[in-house]
Short mmCIF file of C-alpha atoms in Angstrom, two decimals:
data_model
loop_
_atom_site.label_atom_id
_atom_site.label_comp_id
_atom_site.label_asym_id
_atom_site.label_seq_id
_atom_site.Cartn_x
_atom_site.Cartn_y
_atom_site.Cartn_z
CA UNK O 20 102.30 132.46 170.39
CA UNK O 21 104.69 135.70 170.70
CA UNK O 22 104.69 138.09 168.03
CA UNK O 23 107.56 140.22 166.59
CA UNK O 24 106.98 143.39 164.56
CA UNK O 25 109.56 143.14 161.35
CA UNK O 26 110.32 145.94 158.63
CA UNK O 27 112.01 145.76 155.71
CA UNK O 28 111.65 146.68 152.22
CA UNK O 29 110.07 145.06 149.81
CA UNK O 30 110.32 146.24 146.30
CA UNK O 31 111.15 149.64 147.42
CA UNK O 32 108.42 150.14 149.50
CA UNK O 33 108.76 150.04 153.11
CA UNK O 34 106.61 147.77 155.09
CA UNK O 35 106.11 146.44 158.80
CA UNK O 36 104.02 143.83 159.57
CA UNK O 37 103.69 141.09 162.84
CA UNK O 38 105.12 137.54 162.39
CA UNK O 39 106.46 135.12 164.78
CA UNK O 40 110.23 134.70 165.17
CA UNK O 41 109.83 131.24 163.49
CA UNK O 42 108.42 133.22 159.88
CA UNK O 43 109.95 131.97 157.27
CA UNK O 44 111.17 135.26 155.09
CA UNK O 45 109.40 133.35 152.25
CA UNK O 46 105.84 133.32 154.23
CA UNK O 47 106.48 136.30 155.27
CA UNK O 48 106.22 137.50 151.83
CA UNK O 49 103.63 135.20 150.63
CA UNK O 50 101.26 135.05 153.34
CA UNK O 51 101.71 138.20 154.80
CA UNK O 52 102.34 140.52 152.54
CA UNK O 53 100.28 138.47 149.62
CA UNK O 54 103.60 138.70 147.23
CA UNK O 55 102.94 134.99 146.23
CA UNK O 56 105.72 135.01 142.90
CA UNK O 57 107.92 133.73 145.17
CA UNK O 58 107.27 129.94 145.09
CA UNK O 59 107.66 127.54 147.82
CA UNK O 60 108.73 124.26 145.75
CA UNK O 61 110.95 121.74 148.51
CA UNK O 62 110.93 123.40 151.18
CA UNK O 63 114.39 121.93 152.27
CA UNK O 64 117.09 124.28 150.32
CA UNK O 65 117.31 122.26 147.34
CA UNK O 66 115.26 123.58 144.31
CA UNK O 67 115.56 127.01 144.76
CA UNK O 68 111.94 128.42 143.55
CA UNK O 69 111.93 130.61 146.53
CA UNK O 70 114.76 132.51 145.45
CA UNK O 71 114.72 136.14 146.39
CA UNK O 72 117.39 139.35 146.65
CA UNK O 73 118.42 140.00 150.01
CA UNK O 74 120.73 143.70 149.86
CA UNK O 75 121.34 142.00 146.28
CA UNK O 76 122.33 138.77 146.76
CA UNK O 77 120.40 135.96 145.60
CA UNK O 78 119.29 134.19 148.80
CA UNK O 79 116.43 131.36 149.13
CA UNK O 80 114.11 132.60 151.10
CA UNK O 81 112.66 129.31 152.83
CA UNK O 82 116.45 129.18 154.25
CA UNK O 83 116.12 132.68 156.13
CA UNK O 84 113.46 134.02 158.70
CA UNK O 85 112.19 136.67 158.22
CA UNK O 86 113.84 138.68 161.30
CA UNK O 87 117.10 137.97 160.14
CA UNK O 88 115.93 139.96 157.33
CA UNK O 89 114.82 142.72 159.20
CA UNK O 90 116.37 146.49 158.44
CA UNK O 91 116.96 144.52 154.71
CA UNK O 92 116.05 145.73 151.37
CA UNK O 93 114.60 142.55 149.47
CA UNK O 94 113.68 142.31 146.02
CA UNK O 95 111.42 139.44 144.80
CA UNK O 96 110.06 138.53 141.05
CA UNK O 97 107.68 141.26 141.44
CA UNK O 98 109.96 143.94 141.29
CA UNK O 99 111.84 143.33 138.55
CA UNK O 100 109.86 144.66 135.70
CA UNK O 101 109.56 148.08 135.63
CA UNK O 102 107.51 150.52 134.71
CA UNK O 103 105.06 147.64 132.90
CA UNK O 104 108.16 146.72 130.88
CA UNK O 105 110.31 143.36 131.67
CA UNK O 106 113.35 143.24 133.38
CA UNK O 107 115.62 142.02 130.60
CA UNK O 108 116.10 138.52 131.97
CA UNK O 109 112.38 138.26 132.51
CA UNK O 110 112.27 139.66 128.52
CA UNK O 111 115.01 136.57 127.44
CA UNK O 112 112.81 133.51 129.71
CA UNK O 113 109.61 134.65 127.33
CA UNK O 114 111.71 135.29 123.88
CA UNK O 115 113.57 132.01 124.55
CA UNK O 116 110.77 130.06 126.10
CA UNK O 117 113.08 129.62 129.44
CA UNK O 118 110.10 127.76 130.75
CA UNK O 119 107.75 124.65 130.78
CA UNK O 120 104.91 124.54 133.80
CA UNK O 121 106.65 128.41 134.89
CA UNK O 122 106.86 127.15 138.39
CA UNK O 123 110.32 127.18 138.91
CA UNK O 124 110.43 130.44 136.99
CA UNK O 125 110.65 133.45 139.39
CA UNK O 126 113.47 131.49 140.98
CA UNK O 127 115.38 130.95 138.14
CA UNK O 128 114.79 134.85 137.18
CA UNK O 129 116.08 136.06 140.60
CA UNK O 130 119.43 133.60 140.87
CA UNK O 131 119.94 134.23 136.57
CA UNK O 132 119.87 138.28 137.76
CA UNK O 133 122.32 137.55 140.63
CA UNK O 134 124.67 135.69 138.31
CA UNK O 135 125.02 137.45 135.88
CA UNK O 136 126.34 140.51 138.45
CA UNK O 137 129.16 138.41 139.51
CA UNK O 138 129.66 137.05 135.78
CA UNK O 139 128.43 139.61 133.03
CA UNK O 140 129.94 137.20 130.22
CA UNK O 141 128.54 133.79 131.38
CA UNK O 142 129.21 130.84 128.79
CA UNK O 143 127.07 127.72 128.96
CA UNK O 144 129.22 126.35 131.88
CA UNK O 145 129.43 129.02 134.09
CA UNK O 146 125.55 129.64 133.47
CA UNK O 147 124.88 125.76 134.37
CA UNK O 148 126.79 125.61 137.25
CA UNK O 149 126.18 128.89 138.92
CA UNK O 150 122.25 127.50 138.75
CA UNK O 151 123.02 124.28 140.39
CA UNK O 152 120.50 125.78 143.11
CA UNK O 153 117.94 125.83 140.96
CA UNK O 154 115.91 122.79 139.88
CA UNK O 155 113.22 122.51 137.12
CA UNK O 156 111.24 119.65 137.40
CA UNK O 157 110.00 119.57 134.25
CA UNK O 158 114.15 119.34 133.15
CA UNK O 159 113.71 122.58 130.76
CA UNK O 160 117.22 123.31 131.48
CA UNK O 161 118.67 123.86 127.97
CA UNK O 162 115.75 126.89 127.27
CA UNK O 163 116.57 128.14 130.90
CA UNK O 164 120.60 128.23 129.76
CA UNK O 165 120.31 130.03 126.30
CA UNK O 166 117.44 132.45 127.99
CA UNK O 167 119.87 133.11 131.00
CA UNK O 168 122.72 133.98 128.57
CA UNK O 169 120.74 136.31 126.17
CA UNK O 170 119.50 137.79 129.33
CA UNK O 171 122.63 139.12 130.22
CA UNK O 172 123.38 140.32 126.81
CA UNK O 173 120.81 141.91 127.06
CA UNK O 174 121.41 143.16 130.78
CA UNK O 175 125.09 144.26 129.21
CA UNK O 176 123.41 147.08 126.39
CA UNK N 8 109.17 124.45 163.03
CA UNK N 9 108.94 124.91 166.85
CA UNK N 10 108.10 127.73 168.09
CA UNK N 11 111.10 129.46 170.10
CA UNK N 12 112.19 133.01 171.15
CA UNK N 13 114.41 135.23 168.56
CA UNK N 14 117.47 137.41 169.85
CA UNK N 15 120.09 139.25 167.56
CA UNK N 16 122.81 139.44 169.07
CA UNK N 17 124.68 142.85 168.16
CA UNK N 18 127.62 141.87 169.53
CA UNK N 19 130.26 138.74 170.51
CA UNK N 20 130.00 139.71 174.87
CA UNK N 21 126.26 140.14 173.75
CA UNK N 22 126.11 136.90 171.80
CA UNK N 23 127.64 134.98 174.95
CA UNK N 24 126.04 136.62 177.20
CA UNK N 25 122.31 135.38 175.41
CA UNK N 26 124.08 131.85 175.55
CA UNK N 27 124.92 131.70 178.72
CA UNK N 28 121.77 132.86 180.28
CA UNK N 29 119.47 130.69 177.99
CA UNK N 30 121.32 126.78 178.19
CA UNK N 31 118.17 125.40 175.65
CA UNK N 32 118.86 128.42 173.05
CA UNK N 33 120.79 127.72 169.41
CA UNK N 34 123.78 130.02 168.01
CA UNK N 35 122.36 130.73 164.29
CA UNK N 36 125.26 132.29 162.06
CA UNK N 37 124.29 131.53 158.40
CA UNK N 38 121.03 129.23 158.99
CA UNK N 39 121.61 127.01 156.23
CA UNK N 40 121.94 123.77 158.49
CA UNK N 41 120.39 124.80 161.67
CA UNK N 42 116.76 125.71 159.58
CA UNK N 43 116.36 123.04 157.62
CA UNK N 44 116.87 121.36 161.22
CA UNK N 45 114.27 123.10 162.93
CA UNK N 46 112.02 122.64 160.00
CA UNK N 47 112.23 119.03 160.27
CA UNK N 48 111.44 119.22 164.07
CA UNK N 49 114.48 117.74 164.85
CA UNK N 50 116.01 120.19 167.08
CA UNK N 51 113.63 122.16 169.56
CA UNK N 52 116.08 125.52 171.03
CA UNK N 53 113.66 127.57 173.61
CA UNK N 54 115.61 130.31 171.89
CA UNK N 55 117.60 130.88 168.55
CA UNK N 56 120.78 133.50 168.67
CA UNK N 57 121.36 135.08 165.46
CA UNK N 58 124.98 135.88 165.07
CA UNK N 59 124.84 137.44 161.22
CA UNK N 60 124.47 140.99 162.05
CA UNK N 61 127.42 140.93 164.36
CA UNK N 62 130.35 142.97 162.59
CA UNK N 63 132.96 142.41 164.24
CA UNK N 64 132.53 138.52 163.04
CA UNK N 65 133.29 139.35 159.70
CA UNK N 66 136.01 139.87 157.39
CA UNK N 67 139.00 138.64 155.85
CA UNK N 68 142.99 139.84 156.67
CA UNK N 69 146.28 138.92 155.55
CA UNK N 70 149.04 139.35 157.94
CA UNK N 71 152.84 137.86 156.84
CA UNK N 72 151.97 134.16 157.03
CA UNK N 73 148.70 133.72 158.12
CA UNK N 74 145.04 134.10 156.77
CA UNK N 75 142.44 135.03 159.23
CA UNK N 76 138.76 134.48 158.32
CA UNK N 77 135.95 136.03 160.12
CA UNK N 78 133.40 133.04 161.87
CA UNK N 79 130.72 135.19 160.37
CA UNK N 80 132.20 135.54 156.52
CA UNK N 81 129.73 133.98 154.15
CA UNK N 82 131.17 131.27 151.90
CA UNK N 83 131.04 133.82 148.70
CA UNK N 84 132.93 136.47 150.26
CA UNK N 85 135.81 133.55 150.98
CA UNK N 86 135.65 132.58 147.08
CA UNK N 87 135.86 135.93 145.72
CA UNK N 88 138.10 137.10 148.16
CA UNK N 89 141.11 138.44 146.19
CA UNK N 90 143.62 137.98 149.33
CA UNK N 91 142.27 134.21 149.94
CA UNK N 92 142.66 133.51 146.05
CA UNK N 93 146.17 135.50 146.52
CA UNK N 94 147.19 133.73 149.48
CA UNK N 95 145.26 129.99 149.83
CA UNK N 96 143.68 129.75 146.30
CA UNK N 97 142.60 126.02 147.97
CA UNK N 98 140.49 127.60 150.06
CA UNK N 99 139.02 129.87 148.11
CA UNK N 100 137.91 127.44 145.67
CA UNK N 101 136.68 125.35 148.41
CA UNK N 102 134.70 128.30 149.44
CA UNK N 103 133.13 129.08 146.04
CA UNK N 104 132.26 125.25 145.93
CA UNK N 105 130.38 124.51 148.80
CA UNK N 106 126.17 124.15 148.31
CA UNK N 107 125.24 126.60 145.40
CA UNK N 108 125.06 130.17 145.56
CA UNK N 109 122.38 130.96 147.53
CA UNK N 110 123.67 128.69 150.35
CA UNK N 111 127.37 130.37 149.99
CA UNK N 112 125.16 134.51 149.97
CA UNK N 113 124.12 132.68 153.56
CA UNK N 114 126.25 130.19 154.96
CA UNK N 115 129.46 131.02 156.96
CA UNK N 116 132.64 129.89 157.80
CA UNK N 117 131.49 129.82 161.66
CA UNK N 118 128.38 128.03 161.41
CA UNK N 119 130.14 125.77 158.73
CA UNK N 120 133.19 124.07 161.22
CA UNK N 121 130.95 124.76 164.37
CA UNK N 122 127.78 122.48 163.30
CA UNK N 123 130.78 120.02 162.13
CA UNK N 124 128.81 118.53 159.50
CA UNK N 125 130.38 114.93 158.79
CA UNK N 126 130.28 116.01 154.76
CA UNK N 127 131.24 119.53 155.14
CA UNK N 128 133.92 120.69 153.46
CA UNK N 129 135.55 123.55 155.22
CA UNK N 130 136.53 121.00 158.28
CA UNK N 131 138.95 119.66 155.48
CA UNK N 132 140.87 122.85 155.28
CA UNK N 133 141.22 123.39 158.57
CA UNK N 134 142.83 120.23 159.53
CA UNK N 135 144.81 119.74 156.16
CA UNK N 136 146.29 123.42 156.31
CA UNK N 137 146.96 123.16 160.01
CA UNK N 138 144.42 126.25 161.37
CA UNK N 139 143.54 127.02 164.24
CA UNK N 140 140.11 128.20 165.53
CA UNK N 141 139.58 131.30 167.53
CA UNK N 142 136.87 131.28 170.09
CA UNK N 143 135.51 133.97 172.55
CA UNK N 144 137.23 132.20 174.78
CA UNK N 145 140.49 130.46 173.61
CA UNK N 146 142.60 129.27 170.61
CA UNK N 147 141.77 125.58 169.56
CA UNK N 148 144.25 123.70 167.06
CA UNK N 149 142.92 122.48 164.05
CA UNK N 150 143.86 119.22 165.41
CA UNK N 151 141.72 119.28 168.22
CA UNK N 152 138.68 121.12 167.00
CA UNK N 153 136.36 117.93 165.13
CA UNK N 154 136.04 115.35 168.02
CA UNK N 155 133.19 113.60 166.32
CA UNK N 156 130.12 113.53 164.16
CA UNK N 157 128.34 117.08 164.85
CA UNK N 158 130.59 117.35 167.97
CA UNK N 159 133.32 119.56 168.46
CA UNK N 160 135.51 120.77 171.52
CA UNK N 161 133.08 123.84 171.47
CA UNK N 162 131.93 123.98 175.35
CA UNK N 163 127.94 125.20 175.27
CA UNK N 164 128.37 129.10 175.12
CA UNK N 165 131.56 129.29 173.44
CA UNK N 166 131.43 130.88 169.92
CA UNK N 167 133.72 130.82 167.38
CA UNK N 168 134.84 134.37 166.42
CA UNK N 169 137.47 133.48 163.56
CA UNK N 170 139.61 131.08 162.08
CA UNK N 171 143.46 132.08 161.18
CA UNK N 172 144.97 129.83 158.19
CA UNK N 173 148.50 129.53 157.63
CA UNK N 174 149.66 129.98 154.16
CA UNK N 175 150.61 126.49 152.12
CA UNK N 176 153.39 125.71 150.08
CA UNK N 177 150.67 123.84 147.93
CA UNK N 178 147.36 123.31 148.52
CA UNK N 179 144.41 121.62 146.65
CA UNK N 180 140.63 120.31 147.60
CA UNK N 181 139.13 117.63 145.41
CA UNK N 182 135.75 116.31 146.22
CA UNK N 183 133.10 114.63 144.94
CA UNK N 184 130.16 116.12 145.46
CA UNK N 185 126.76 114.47 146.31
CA UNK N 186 124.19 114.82 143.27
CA UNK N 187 121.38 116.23 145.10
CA UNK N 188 122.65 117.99 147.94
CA UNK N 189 126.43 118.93 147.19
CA UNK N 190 127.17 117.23 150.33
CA UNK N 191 130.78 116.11 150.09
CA UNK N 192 130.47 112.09 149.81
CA UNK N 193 133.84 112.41 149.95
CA UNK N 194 136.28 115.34 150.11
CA UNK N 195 140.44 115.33 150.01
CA UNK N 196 142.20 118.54 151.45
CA UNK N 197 146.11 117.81 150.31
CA UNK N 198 148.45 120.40 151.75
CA UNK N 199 152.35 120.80 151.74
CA UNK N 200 152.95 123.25 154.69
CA UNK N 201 155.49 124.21 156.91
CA UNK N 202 155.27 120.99 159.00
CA UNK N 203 155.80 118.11 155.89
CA UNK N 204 152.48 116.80 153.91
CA UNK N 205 148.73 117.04 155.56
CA UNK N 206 146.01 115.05 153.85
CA UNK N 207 142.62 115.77 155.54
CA UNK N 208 139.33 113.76 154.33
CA UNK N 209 136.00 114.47 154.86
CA UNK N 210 132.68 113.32 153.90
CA UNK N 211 133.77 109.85 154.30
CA UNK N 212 133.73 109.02 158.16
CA UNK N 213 131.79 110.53 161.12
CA UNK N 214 134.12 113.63 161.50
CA UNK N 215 137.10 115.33 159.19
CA UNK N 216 140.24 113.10 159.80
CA UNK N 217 144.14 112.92 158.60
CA UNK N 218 145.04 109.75 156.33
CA UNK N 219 148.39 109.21 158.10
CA UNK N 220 149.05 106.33 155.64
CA UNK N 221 149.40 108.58 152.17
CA UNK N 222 150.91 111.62 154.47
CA UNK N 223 153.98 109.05 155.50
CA UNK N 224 153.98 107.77 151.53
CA UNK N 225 153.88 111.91 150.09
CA UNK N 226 156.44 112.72 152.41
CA UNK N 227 158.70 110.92 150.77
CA UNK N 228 157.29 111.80 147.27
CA UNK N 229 154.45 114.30 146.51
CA UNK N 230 153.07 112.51 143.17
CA UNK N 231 149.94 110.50 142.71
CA UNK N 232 152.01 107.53 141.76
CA UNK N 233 153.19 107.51 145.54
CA UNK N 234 149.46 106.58 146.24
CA UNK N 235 149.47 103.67 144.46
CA UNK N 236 148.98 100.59 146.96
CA UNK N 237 148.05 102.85 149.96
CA UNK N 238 144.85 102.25 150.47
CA UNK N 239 142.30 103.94 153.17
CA UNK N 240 140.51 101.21 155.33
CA UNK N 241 136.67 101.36 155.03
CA UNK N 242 136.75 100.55 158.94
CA UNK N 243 134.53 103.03 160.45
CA UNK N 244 133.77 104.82 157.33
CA UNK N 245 130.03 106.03 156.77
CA UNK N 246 127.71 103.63 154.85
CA UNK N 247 124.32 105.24 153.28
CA UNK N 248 121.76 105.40 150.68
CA UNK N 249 124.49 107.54 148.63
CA UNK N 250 127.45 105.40 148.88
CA UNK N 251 128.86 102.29 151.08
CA UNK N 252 131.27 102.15 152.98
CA UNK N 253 133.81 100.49 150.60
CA UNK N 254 132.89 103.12 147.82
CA UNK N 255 133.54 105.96 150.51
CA UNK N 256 137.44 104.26 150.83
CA UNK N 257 137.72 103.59 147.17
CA UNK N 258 137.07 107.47 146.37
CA UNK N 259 139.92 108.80 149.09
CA UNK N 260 142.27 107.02 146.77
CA UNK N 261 141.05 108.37 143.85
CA UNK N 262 140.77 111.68 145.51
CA UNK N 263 143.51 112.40 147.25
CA UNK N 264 145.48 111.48 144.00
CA UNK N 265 143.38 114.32 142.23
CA UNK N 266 144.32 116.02 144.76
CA UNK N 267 148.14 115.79 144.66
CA UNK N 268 147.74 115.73 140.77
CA UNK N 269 146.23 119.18 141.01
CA UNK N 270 148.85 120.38 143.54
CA UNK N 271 151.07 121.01 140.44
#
């Protein structure tokens, strides 16, 4: 088995570790370096749980290895809040109970932030299509759509 | 996944260079097709090439006539391109439509026509507008590019480097996307460009091909009612758990009528 050494940054901190050039970027977070909020749900691009940033852009993370992502500044569901205090989307899943099981949740979180910098205004539409990524199996999608639009309200003051 | 050896390639000579020296290795641009491949075992490179960190693959210019695309421009930077919604607002919708938005932060144009998906959509524009592809190598009409399911005239260690679009009259992309996947089950690329009407459809047969039959009825009029009575053969068209054959032929009609309904 050959080994690669890969270093990136990871919620601001910078961090090397071994993998092999097959890593998934999502094991390489969750297995190596134990940052297990990023969920693994399909494994085969469709539902989105493993949603991560990627030099800001929302990026699923089972669809990437993890030495393309080398040199990259990543940002998963554990480095939103800050400071103990929510990110404001985070804030808008819990007011508007965004959420059934949760497991679906940090990927939702990471592709509602991502939206809403390329649309700061969503309406119901934009909101539902620009999550077409993302599935919820437990079909909470009309929480997940009013928590995704008060979160960027929110985001906006 | 098999295991396999990882290069990134900093460079196109460098790129071709890995490819040529390595016949079992894979050209990765975006990954969106050629993971989910390896993760299902179903391809097995000794080495995988990773063309997304190579600059000079990427970008977008405008020059009189003609759009040229970078091979290694992600699908999002195509839809929010201001010069591709300026110049070919077709294609930049068809850009901002393709997967969902994590695919189109990964996938490129490149990787897109070069994997030659049967239900992918860019192949659509590039036949329908009349592009041609730019390789390390040569220039490759449109025309000539798709030669069958996952096949193109690509020779083994030739890489696309861009793709240069000329500018429609008119141009407009309907398709209707798979549920699940957003797979094209069937897409309609309806240009009016310098060389009379070009209707390209994809998702519906084993590679991107021209419906000669409504192109000869919208020369003569460019209005959905022109349709009426052509209708695309289901000879040869793909038949699957998400639609049959005869559905696939059915929804060109409808399509390309959307299509030249849309064209304004």
């Amino acid at each position: 088995m050959s080994s690669i050494t890969i270093s990136m940054s990871v919620n601001g901190k910078a961090v090397t570790a071994a993998a092999e050039p097959r890593t998934l970027l999502v094991e390489f977070l969750r297995e190596t370096l134990k940052l297990t909020g990023t969920h693994v749900g399909c494994d085969t691009s469709q539902c989105g749980a493993c949603v991560v940033h990627v030099d800001g852009k929302s990026v699923k993370s089972c669809t990437m290895l993890a030495a393309t992502a080398e040199g990259a500044a990543i940002t998963t569901i554990e480095g939103l809040a800050k400071d103990g205090e929510l990110h404001p989307m985070q804030a808008a899943f819990r007011e508007h109970h965004g959420l059934q099981c949760g497991f679906c949740t940090p990927g939702m979180v990471m592709s509602a932030v991502d939206l809403v910098s390329r649309h700061p205004n969503p309406d119901e539409h934009t909101v539902r299509e620009q999550l077409e990524g993302n599935i919820c199996r437990c079909t909470g999608y009309h929480n997940i759509v009013k928590a995704v639009i008060a979160g960027a309200a929110a985001m906006r003051s | 996944m098999y295991e396999f050896s990882y290069h990134k390639a900093s460079s196109v000579a460098e790129a071709a260079g890995l490819i040529a020296s390595h016949p079992d290795a894979k050209l990765m641009s975006g990954g969106q097709t050629l993971i989910p491949t390896l993760k299902q075992r179903l391809a097995a490179p000794s080495d995988v090439i990773d063309l997304s960190k190579i600059a000079e693959l990427k970008g977008i210019k405008v020059a009189g006539n003609v759009v040229t695309i970078g091979a290694g421009t992600l699908h999002a930077e195509v839809a929010a391109s201001k010069d591709v919604q300026a110049a070919i607002p077709a294609l930049a919708a068809l850009a901002g439509n393709i997967g969902d938005a994590q695919v189109r932060n990964r996938g490129t144009l490149g990787g897109s026509i070069a994997n030659n998906d049967p239900a992918a959509d860019y192949p659509g524009a590039v036949v329908a507008l009349g592009a041609t592809v730019i390789t390390n190598k040569r220039r490759i009409a449109g025309d000539d590019f798709f030669t069958g399911m996952f096949e193109t005239a690509l020779e083994a260690d030739e890489i696309v480097t861009a793709v240069e679009f000329p500018k429609a009259e008119k141009a407009n992309y309907q398709k209707f996307p798979n549920p699940a996947s957003r797979y094209a089950m069937v897409g309609a690329f309806v240009a009016k460009t310098a060389s009379g009407v070009r209707v390209a459809i994809t998702g519906a047969g084993p590679t991107v091909f021209r419906w000669n039959d409504a192109e000869a009825a919208l020369s003569k009029s460019l209005t959905a009612a022109a349709l009426d009575g052509v209708k695309a053969s289901a000879d040869n068209l793909n038949s699957d758990i998400h639609a049959s054959a005869d559905y696939r032929a059915h929804l060109i009609g409808v399509l390309a009528k959307r299509a030249v309904v849309a064209l304004g």
